[in-house]
XYZ file of C-alpha atoms in Angstrom:
550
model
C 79.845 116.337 32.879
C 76.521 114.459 32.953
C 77.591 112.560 30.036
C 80.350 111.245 31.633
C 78.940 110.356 34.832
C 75.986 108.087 32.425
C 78.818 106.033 30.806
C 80.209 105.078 33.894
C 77.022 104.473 35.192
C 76.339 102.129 32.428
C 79.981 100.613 32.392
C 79.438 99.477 35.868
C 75.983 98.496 35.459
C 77.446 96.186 32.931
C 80.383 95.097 35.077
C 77.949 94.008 37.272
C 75.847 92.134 34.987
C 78.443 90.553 33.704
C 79.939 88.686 36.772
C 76.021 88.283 37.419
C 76.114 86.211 34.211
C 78.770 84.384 35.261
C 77.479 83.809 38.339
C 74.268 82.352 36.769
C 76.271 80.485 33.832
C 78.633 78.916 36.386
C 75.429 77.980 38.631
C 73.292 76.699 35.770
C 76.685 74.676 34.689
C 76.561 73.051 37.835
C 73.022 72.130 37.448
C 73.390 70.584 34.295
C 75.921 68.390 35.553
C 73.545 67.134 38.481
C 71.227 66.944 35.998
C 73.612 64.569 33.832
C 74.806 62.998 36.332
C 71.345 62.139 37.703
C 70.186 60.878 34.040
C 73.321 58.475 33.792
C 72.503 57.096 37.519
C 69.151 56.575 36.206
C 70.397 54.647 32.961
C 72.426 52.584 34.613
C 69.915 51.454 37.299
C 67.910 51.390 34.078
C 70.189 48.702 31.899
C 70.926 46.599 35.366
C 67.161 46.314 36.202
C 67.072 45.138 32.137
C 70.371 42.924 32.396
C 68.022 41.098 35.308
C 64.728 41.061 33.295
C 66.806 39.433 30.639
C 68.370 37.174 32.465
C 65.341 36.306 33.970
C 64.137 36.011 29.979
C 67.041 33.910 29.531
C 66.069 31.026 32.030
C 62.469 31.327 31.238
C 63.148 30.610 27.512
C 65.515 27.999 28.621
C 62.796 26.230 30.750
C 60.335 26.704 27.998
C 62.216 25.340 25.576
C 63.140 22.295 27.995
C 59.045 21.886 28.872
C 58.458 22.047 25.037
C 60.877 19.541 24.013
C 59.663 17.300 26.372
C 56.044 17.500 25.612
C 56.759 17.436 22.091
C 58.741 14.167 22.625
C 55.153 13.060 24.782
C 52.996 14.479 21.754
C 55.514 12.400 19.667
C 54.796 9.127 21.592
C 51.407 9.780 21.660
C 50.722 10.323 17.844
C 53.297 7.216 17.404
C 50.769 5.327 19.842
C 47.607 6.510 17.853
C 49.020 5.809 14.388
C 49.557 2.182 15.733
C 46.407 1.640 17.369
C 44.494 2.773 14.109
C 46.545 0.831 12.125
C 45.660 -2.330 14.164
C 41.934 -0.725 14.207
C 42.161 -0.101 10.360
C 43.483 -4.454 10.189
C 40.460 -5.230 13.184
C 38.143 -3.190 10.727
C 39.293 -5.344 7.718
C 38.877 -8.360 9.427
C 35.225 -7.143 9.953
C 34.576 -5.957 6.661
C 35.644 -9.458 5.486
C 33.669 -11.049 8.217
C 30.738 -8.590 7.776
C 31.025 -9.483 4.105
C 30.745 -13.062 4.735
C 27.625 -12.896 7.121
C 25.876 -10.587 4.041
C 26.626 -13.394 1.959
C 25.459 -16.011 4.327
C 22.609 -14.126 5.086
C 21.711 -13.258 1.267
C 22.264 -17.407 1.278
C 19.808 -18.333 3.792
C 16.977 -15.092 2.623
C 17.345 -16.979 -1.169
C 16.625 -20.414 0.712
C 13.891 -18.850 3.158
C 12.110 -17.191 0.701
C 12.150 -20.448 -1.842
C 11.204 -22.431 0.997
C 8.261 -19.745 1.951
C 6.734 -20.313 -1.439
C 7.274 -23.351 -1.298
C 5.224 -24.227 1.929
C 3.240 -21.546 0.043
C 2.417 -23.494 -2.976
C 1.930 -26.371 -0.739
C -0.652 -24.656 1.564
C -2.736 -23.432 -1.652
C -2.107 -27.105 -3.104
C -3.938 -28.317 0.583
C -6.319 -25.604 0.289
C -7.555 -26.355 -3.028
C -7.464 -30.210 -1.921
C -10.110 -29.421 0.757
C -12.192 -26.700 -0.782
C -10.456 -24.126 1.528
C -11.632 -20.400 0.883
C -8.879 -18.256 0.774
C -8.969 -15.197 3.161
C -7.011 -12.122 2.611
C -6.834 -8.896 5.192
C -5.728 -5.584 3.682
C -5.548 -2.618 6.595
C -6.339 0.836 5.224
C -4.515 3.832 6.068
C -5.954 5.923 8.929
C -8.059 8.748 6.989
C -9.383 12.541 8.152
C -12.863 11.075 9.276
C -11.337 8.199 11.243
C -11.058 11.552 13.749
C -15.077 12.696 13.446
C -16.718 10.165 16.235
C -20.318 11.229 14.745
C -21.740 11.526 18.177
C -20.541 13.039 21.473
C -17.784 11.644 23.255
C -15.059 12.558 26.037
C -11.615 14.057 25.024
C -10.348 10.925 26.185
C -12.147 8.430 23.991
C -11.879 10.768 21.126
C -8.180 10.846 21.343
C -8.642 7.151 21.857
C -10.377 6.864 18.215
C -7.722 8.617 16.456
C -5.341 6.026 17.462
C -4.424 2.736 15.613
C -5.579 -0.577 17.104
C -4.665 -3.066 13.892
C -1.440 -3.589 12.262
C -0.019 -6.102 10.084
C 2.424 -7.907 12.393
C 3.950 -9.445 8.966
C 2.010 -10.698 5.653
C 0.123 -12.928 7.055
C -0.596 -11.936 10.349
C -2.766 -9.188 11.826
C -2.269 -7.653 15.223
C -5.017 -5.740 17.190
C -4.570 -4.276 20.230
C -7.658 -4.069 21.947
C -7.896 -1.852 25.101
C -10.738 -0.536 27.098
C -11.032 2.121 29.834
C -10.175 0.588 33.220
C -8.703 -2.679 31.571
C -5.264 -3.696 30.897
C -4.439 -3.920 26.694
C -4.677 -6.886 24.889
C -3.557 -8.194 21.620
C -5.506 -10.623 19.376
C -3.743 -12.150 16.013
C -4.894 -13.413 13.422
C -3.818 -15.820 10.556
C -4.745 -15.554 7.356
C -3.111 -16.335 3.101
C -2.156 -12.979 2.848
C -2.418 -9.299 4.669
C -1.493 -6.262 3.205
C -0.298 -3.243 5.667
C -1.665 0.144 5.174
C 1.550 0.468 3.010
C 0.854 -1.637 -0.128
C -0.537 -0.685 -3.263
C -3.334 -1.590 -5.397
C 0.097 -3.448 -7.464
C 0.508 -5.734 -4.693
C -3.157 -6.748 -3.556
C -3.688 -7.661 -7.569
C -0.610 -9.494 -7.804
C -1.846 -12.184 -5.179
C -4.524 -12.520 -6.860
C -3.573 -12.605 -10.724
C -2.715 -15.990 -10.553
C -6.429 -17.053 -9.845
C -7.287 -15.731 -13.211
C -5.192 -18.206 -15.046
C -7.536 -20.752 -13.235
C -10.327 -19.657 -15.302
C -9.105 -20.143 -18.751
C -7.660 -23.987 -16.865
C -11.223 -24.887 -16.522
C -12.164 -23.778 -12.822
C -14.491 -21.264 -11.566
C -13.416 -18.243 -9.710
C -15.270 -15.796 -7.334
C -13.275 -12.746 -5.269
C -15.500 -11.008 -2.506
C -14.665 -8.066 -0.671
C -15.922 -8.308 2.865
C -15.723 -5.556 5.793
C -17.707 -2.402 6.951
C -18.786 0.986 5.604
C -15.669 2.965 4.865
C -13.301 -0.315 5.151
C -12.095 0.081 1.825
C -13.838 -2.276 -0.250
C -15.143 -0.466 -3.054
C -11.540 1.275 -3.592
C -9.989 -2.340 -3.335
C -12.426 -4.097 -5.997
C -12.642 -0.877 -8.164
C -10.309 2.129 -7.607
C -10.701 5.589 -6.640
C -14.319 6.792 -6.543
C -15.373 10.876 -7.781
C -18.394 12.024 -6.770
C -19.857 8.305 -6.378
C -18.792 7.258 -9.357
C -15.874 5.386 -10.313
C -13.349 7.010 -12.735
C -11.346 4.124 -14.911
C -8.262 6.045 -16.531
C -4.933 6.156 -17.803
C -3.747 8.539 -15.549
C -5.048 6.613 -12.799
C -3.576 3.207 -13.562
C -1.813 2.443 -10.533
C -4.843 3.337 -8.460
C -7.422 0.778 -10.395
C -8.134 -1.618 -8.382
C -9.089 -6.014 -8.520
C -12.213 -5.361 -11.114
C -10.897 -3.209 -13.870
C -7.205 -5.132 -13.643
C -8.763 -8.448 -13.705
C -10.530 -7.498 -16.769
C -7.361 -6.763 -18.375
C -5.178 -9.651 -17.528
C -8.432 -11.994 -18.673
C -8.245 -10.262 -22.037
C -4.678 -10.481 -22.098
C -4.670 -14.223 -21.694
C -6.991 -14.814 -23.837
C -5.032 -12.464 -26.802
C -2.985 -15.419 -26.435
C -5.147 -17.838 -27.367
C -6.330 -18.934 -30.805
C -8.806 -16.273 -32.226
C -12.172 -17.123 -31.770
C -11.386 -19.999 -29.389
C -12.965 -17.597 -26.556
C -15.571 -14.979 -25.527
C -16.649 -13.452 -23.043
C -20.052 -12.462 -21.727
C -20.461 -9.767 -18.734
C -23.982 -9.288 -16.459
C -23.598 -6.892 -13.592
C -25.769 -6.811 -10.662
C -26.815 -5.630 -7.262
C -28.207 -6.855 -4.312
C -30.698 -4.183 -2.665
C -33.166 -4.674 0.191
C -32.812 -8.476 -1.000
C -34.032 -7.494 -4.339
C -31.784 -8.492 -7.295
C -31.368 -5.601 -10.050
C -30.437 -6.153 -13.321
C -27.941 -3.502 -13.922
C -27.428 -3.744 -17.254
C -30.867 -4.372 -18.601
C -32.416 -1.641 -21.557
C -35.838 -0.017 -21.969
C -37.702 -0.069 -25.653
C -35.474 3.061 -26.249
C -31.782 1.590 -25.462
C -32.155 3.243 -22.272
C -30.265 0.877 -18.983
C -32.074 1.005 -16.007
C -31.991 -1.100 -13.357
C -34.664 -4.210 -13.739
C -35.773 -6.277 -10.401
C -34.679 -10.312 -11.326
C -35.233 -13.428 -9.582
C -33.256 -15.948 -8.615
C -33.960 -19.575 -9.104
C -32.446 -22.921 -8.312
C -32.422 -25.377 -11.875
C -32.566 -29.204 -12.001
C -28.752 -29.291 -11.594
C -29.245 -27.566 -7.922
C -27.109 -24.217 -9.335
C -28.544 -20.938 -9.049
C -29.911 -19.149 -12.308
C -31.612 -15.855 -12.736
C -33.515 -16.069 -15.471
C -33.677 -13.131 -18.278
C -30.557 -11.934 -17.257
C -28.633 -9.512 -19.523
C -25.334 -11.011 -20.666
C -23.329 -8.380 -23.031
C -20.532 -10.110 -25.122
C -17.600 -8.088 -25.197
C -14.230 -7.901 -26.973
C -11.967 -5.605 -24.918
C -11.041 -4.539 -21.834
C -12.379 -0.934 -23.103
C -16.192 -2.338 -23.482
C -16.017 -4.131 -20.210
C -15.052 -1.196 -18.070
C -17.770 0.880 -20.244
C -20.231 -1.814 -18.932
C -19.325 -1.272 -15.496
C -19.412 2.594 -15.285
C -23.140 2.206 -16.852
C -23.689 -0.286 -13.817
C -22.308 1.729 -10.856
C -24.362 4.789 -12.359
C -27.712 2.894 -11.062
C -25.647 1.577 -8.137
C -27.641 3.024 -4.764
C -25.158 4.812 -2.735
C -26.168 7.240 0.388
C -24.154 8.908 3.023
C -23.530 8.471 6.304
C -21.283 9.640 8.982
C -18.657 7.000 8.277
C -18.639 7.337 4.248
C -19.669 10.046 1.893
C -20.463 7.707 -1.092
C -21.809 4.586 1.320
C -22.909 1.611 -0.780
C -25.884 0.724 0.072
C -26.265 -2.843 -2.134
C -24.038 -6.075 -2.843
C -22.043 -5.507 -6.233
C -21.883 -8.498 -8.211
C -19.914 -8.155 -11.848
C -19.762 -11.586 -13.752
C -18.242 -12.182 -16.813
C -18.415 -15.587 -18.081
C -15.774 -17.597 -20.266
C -16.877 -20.026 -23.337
C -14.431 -21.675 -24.693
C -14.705 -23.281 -28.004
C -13.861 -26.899 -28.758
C -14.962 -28.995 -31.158
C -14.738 -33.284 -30.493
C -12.660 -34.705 -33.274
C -11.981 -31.518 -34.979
C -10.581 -29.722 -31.502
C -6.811 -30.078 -33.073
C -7.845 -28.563 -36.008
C -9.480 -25.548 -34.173
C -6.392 -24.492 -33.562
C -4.336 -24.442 -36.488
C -6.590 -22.977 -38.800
C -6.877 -19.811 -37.357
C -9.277 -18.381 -40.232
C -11.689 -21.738 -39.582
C -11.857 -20.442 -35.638
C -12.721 -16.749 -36.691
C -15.306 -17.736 -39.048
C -16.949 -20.527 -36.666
C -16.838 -17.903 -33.910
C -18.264 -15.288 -35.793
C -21.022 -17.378 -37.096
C -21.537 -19.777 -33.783
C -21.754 -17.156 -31.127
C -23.748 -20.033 -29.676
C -26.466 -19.387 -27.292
C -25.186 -15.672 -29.456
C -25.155 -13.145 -26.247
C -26.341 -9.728 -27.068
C -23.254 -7.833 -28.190
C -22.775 -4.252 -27.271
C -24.858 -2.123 -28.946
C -26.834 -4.871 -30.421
C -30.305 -5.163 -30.350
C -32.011 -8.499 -29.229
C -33.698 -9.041 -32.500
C -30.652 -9.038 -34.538
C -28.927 -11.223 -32.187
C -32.008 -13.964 -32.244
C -31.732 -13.457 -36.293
C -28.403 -14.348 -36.076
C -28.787 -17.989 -34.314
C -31.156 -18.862 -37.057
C -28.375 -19.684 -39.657
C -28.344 -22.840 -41.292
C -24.778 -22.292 -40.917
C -24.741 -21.645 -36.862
C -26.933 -24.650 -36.621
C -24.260 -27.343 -38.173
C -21.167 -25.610 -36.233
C -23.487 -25.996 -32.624
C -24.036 -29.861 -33.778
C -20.332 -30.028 -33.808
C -18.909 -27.882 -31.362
C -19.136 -28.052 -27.803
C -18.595 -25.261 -25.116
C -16.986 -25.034 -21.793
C -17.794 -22.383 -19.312
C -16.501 -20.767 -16.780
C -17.114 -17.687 -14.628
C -15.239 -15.422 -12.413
C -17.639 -13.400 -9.829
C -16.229 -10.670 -8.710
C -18.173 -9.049 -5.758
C -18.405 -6.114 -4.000
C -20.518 -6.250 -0.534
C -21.865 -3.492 0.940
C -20.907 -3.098 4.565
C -22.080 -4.167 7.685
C -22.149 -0.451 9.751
C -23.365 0.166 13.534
C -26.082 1.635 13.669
C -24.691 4.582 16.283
C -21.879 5.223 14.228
C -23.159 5.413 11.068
C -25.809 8.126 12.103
C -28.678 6.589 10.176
C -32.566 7.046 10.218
C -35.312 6.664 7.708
C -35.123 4.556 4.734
C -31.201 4.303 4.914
C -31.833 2.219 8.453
C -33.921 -0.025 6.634
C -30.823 -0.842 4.031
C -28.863 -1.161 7.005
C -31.167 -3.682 8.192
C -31.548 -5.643 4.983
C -27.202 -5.084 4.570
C -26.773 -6.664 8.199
C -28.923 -9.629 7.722
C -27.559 -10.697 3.843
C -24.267 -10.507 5.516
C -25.283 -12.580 8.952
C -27.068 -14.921 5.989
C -23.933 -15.066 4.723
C -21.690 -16.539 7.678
C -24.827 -18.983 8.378
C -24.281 -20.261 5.146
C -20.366 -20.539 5.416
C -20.938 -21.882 9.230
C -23.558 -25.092 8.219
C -20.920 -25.595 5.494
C -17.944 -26.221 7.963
C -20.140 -28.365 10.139
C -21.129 -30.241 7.301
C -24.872 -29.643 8.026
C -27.410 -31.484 5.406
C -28.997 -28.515 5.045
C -27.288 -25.334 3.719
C -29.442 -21.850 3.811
C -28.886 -20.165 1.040
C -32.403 -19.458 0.261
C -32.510 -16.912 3.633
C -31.157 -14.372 1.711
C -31.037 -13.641 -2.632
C -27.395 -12.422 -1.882
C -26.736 -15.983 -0.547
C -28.729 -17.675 -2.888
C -27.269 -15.722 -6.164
C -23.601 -16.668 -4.650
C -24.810 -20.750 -3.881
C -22.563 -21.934 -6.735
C -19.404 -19.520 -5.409
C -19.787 -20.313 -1.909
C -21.147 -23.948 -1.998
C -17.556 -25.340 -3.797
C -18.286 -24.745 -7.048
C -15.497 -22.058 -7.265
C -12.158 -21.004 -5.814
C -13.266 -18.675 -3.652
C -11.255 -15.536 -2.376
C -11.978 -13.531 0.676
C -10.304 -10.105 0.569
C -11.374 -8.728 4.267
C -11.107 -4.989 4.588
C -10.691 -3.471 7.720
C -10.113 0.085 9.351
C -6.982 0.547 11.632
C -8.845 2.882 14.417
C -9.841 2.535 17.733
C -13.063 3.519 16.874
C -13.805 0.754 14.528
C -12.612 -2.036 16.847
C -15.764 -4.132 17.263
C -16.274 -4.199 13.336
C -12.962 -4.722 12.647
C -13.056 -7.578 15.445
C -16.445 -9.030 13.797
C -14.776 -8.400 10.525
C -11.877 -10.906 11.431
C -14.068 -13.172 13.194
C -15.694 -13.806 10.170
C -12.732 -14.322 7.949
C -11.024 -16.608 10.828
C -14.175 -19.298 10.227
C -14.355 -18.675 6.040
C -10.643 -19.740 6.243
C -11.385 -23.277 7.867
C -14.234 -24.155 5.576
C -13.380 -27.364 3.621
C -15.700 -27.674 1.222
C -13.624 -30.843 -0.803
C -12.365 -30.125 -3.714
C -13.208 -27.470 -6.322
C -14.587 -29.160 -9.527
C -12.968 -28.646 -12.744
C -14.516 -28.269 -15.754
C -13.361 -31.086 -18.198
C -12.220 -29.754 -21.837
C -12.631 -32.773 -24.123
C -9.491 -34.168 -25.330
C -8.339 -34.124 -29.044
C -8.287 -37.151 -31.149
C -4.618 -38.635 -31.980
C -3.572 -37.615 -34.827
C -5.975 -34.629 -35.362
C-alpha cells in the first residue's frame, strides 16, 4: 500500500516538474529572443553609426585628396620655379667664374708688373744709395718671448699687462709701425722707413737672402761691413750668429736653418770663391771684441798654443785708415776652419746676465775676414788658364804669408824667405778687401736690466761706444770737418766701415713689447739718421787690367 502511494507521489512530483520545465524553457525562450532581438537592434545602430563614419571617411579622403593634388601641383610650380632660378644662378655663376677668372688673371698681370716694377725702383734706390754713400738700414722685429712678461721690478697689474702687449709691427717690408700709448694719453702711431723689415715671422732664410747679394760685392772689389744694432735681448746675437746654448754658440747641421748672417756669409764667400781659379784667392780671419773700450785680440796664442784673449791698440796709419797692429790674422780654407775660429772666439767672449737676457753680451763682436786676390800685371790672363801655375804661386806666395791654422809663426816667417816667394811678390800684385761683420752689444736701461757692480760699469762703457757711435754717423751727415772717431776704440776700429770706405749695412733689432718702447724708439731713431747719411760714393778697389792678347 505504501509502495503505491510513493509512486504516485513521485509521478506527480514529476508531472509537476515537468510543466515547471516548460514553464522555465518557454520563459527562458522568450528571453533569448529579447536578448536577440536586442543584439540585432544594437548591430544595426552599430553598421548605421559605421555607414556615417564612412561616409564621413569618404568626403574626408575626397577633400584630402583634392588639398593634396593641389599642393602637389603648388610643390610642382615651386620646384619648376627653383630649378629655373638655379639654372639662371648656375649661368650668373658662370659668368662669374669667367669674370672672376679674368680679374685673377688681370690681377696675376698687374702683381708680375708690380713686383718687377718694385725691384726695379728697388735696384734703383740701392743704385742712388750706393751713388751717395747711403748706409743701408734694415729692422727685423723679434717674436714676443716668456721674459718679455717678467718686468724685473715692481709694477701695477695694469702696466704689467701693458708690457705683455705688442707695440711694433711690421706694417709691410719696409715699414715699421709702433703704437705708442701712455696712461692718461690717447695712442699714437709712429712709422718708420727703412730698405728692408722683417716681421716677427721671417726666418733666418729671409734676413740672409737680403743680404747675400752684398757678398758678391766683395769678390767685385768693394768693401763690406754688416752691424747689428739694438738692445740687450733684441736679437742681435741670434741674427749675426744663430741659436746660442749655454752662452755659446752651437754651428751644426742639424741646425742649418737656424744659423744666422756670420756662419752663412762664411759659406756663400767660400762658395764664390770655389768658383774662382784655384789659388786666385784667400782668405784671412781676425776676430775681436770691444770691452770697457779695450780691444781684445780673440784669437791671439800663448807660448803653449793656448788662445786667450790679448788687449790691442788701435792706430790711425799715414793713409788715415785704422790699423791695429800685431793683430792675429788666421788663413783659412773652408767654411769648416772659419766657424772653428769663431767658436774659439765667442769662448773668451764676456757675457753676464741680467734681467732682460740670460747670456747678455757684454762687448762689441767684430769678425773680419779679409779677401786677397791674386793678379799678376802682364801675366794676369795667364793666371787664369794655367790652373797648376795659380796653385803653385799661391802655395809658394802666400804673400805677407798669414799664419795658417795650426801653424806656428816661425814656420810661417820661414816660409816668406824663399827665393822663390820673393820673385812671384816682384810680380804679382794683391787686391784686398774685407767684409766686417759686427755684433754690438746692447744699449740696456739701467732699471730694467737690474744691474750693479762691475756689470754697471760695462753698461756704462756699452752706452757711451754706442752714443760715440751716432756722434760719429751725425758729424758725418752734417758734413762736419771733424769726425770723432777717436772718442771711442769701437768707433775708431770701425773708421774705415763707417767713414765710406765700405757698403755699410745696418740690421736694427728691436723687441715688439710695451715694455721695451723707449729702446725700441731710440733704437729706430738711430737707424732713421744712419739711413740719410751720404757719405759719396763707396770706393772700389781697382783690379789691374790684363794685357791684350795675354
Amino acid at each position: 500500500m505504501k509502495i503505491f502511494v510513493s509512486i504516485n507521489e513521485y509521478q506527480g512530483l514529476a508531472g509537476r516538474s515537468t510543466n515547471e520545465i516548460l514553464q522555465l524553457y518557454a520563459a527562458h525562450g522568450q528571453q533569448m529572443k529579447l536578448q536577440r532581438i536586442s543584439v540585432v537592434t544594437q548591430l544595426h545602430g552599430a553598421i548605421k553609426r559605421l555607414k556615417q563614419d564612412l561616409k564621413s571617411l569618404h568626403s574626408f579622403a575626397l577633400e584630402l585628396s583634392k588639398d593634396f593634388q593641389h599642393q602637389s601641383k603648388t610643390c610642382l610650380y615651386q620646384v619648376l620655379a627653383a630649378v629655373q632660378g638655379i639654372q639662371l644662378q648656375n649661368e650668373a655663376m658662370q659668368k662669374f667664374q669667367i669674370k672672376a677668372f679674368d680679374l685673377e688673371q688681370s690681377l696675376q698681370e698687374v702683381t708680375e708688373r708690380f713686383e718687377k716694377e718694385k725691384q726695379k725702383r728697388k735696384a734703383l734706390h740701392n743704385s742712388l744709395i750706393e751713388l751717395r754713400g747711403n748706409i743701408r738700414v734694415h729692422c727685423r722685429i723679434r717674436p714676443l718671448l716668456p721674459f718679455d712678461d717678467a718686468t724685473g721690478h715692481s709694477v701695477s697689474q695694469d702696466r704689467q699687462r701693458n708690457f705683455s702687449e705688442k707695440a711694433a709691427y711690421a706694417a709691410d717690408d719696409e715699414t715699421v709701425l709702433v703704437k705708442c700709448s701712455r696712461p692718461g694719453h690717447a695712442s699714437v702711431n709712429k712709422t718708420f722707413q727703412f730698405e728692408r723689415v722683417y716681421s716677427d715671422l721671417e726666418s733666418q732664410d729671409a734676413v740672409f737672402a737680403d743680404v747675400a747679394p752684398l757678398l758678391t760685392s766683395l769678390l767685385d772689389g768693394y768693401n763690406v761691413c754688416i752691424m747689428a744694432y739694438g738692445q740687450t735681448g733684441s736679437g742681435k746675437t741670434y741674427t749675426m750668429l744663430g741659436p746660442q746654448s749655454e752662452g755659446n754658440l752651437a754651428f751644426s747641421i742639424e741646425e742649418e736653418s737656424e744659423l744666422g748672417i756670420i756662419p752663412r756669409a762664411a759659406q756663400e764667400m767660400f762658395r764664390l770663391i770655389s768658383e774662382k781659379p784655384p789659388g786666385s784667392y784667400w782668405v784671412e780671419v781676425s776676430v775681436v771684441e770691444v770691452y770697457n773700450n779695450e780691444i781684445f785680440d780673440l784669437l791671439a796664442k800663448d807660448s803653449y798654443g793656448k788662445v786667450f784673449g790679448v788687449k790691442r791698440d788701435v792706430v790711425t796709419t799715414r793713409e788715415g785708415k785704422s790699423d791695429v797692429p800685431l793683430l792675429t790674422h788666421v788663413t783659412v780654407e773652408n767654411a769648416s776652419e772659419f766657424l772653428h775660429l769663431v767658436e774659439k772666439g765667442l769662448q773668451l767672449r764676456v757675457t753676464h746676465p741680467t734681467l732682460v737676457h740670460a747670456h747678455s753680451s757684454r762687448s762689441h763682436l767684430v769678425v773680419t775676414l779679409t779677401i786677397t786676390t791674386v793678379v799678376f800685371g802682364d801675366n794676369f790672363g795667364t793666371l787664369w788658364e794655367n790652373e797648376q801655375t795659380s796653385q803653385r804661386l799661391h802655395k809658394e806666395s802666400s804673400c805677407t804669408f798669414p799664419q795658417k791654422v795650426g801653424e806656428s809663426k816661425s814656420a810661417s816667417s820661414s816660409r816668406a824667405s824663399s827665393p822663390v816667394q820673393l820673385e812671384a811678390t816682384e810680380k804679382m800684385k794683391q787686391v784686398k778687401t774685407r767684409l766686417q761683420l759686427v755684433d754690438l752689444a746692447g744699449s740696456e736701461c739701467v732699471g730694467l736690466s737690474g744691474v750693479t757692480g762691475a756689470a754697471l760699469r760695462e753698461t756704462s762703457f756699452i752706452n757711451r761706444s754706442l752714443s760715440a757711435l751716432a756722434d760719429v754717423l751725425g758729424a758725418i751727415a752734417e758734413q762736419r770737418a771733424h769726425i770723432p772717431y777717436r772718442n771711442s776704440k769701437l768707433t775708431h776700429l770701425l773708421q774705415d766701415s763707417v767713414g765710406g770706405d765700405a757698403k755699410l749695412l745696418v740690421m736694427l733689432c728691436i723687441s715688439p713689447g710695451q715694455k721695451y718702447l723707449t729702446e725700441s724708439l731710440q733704437s729706430l731713431g738711430f737707424g732713421t739718421r744712419a739711413r740719410q747719411v751720404q757719405r759719396g760714393q763707396v770706393k772700389k778697389k781697382n783690379f789691374p787690367v790684363p794685357s791684350k792678347g795675354k
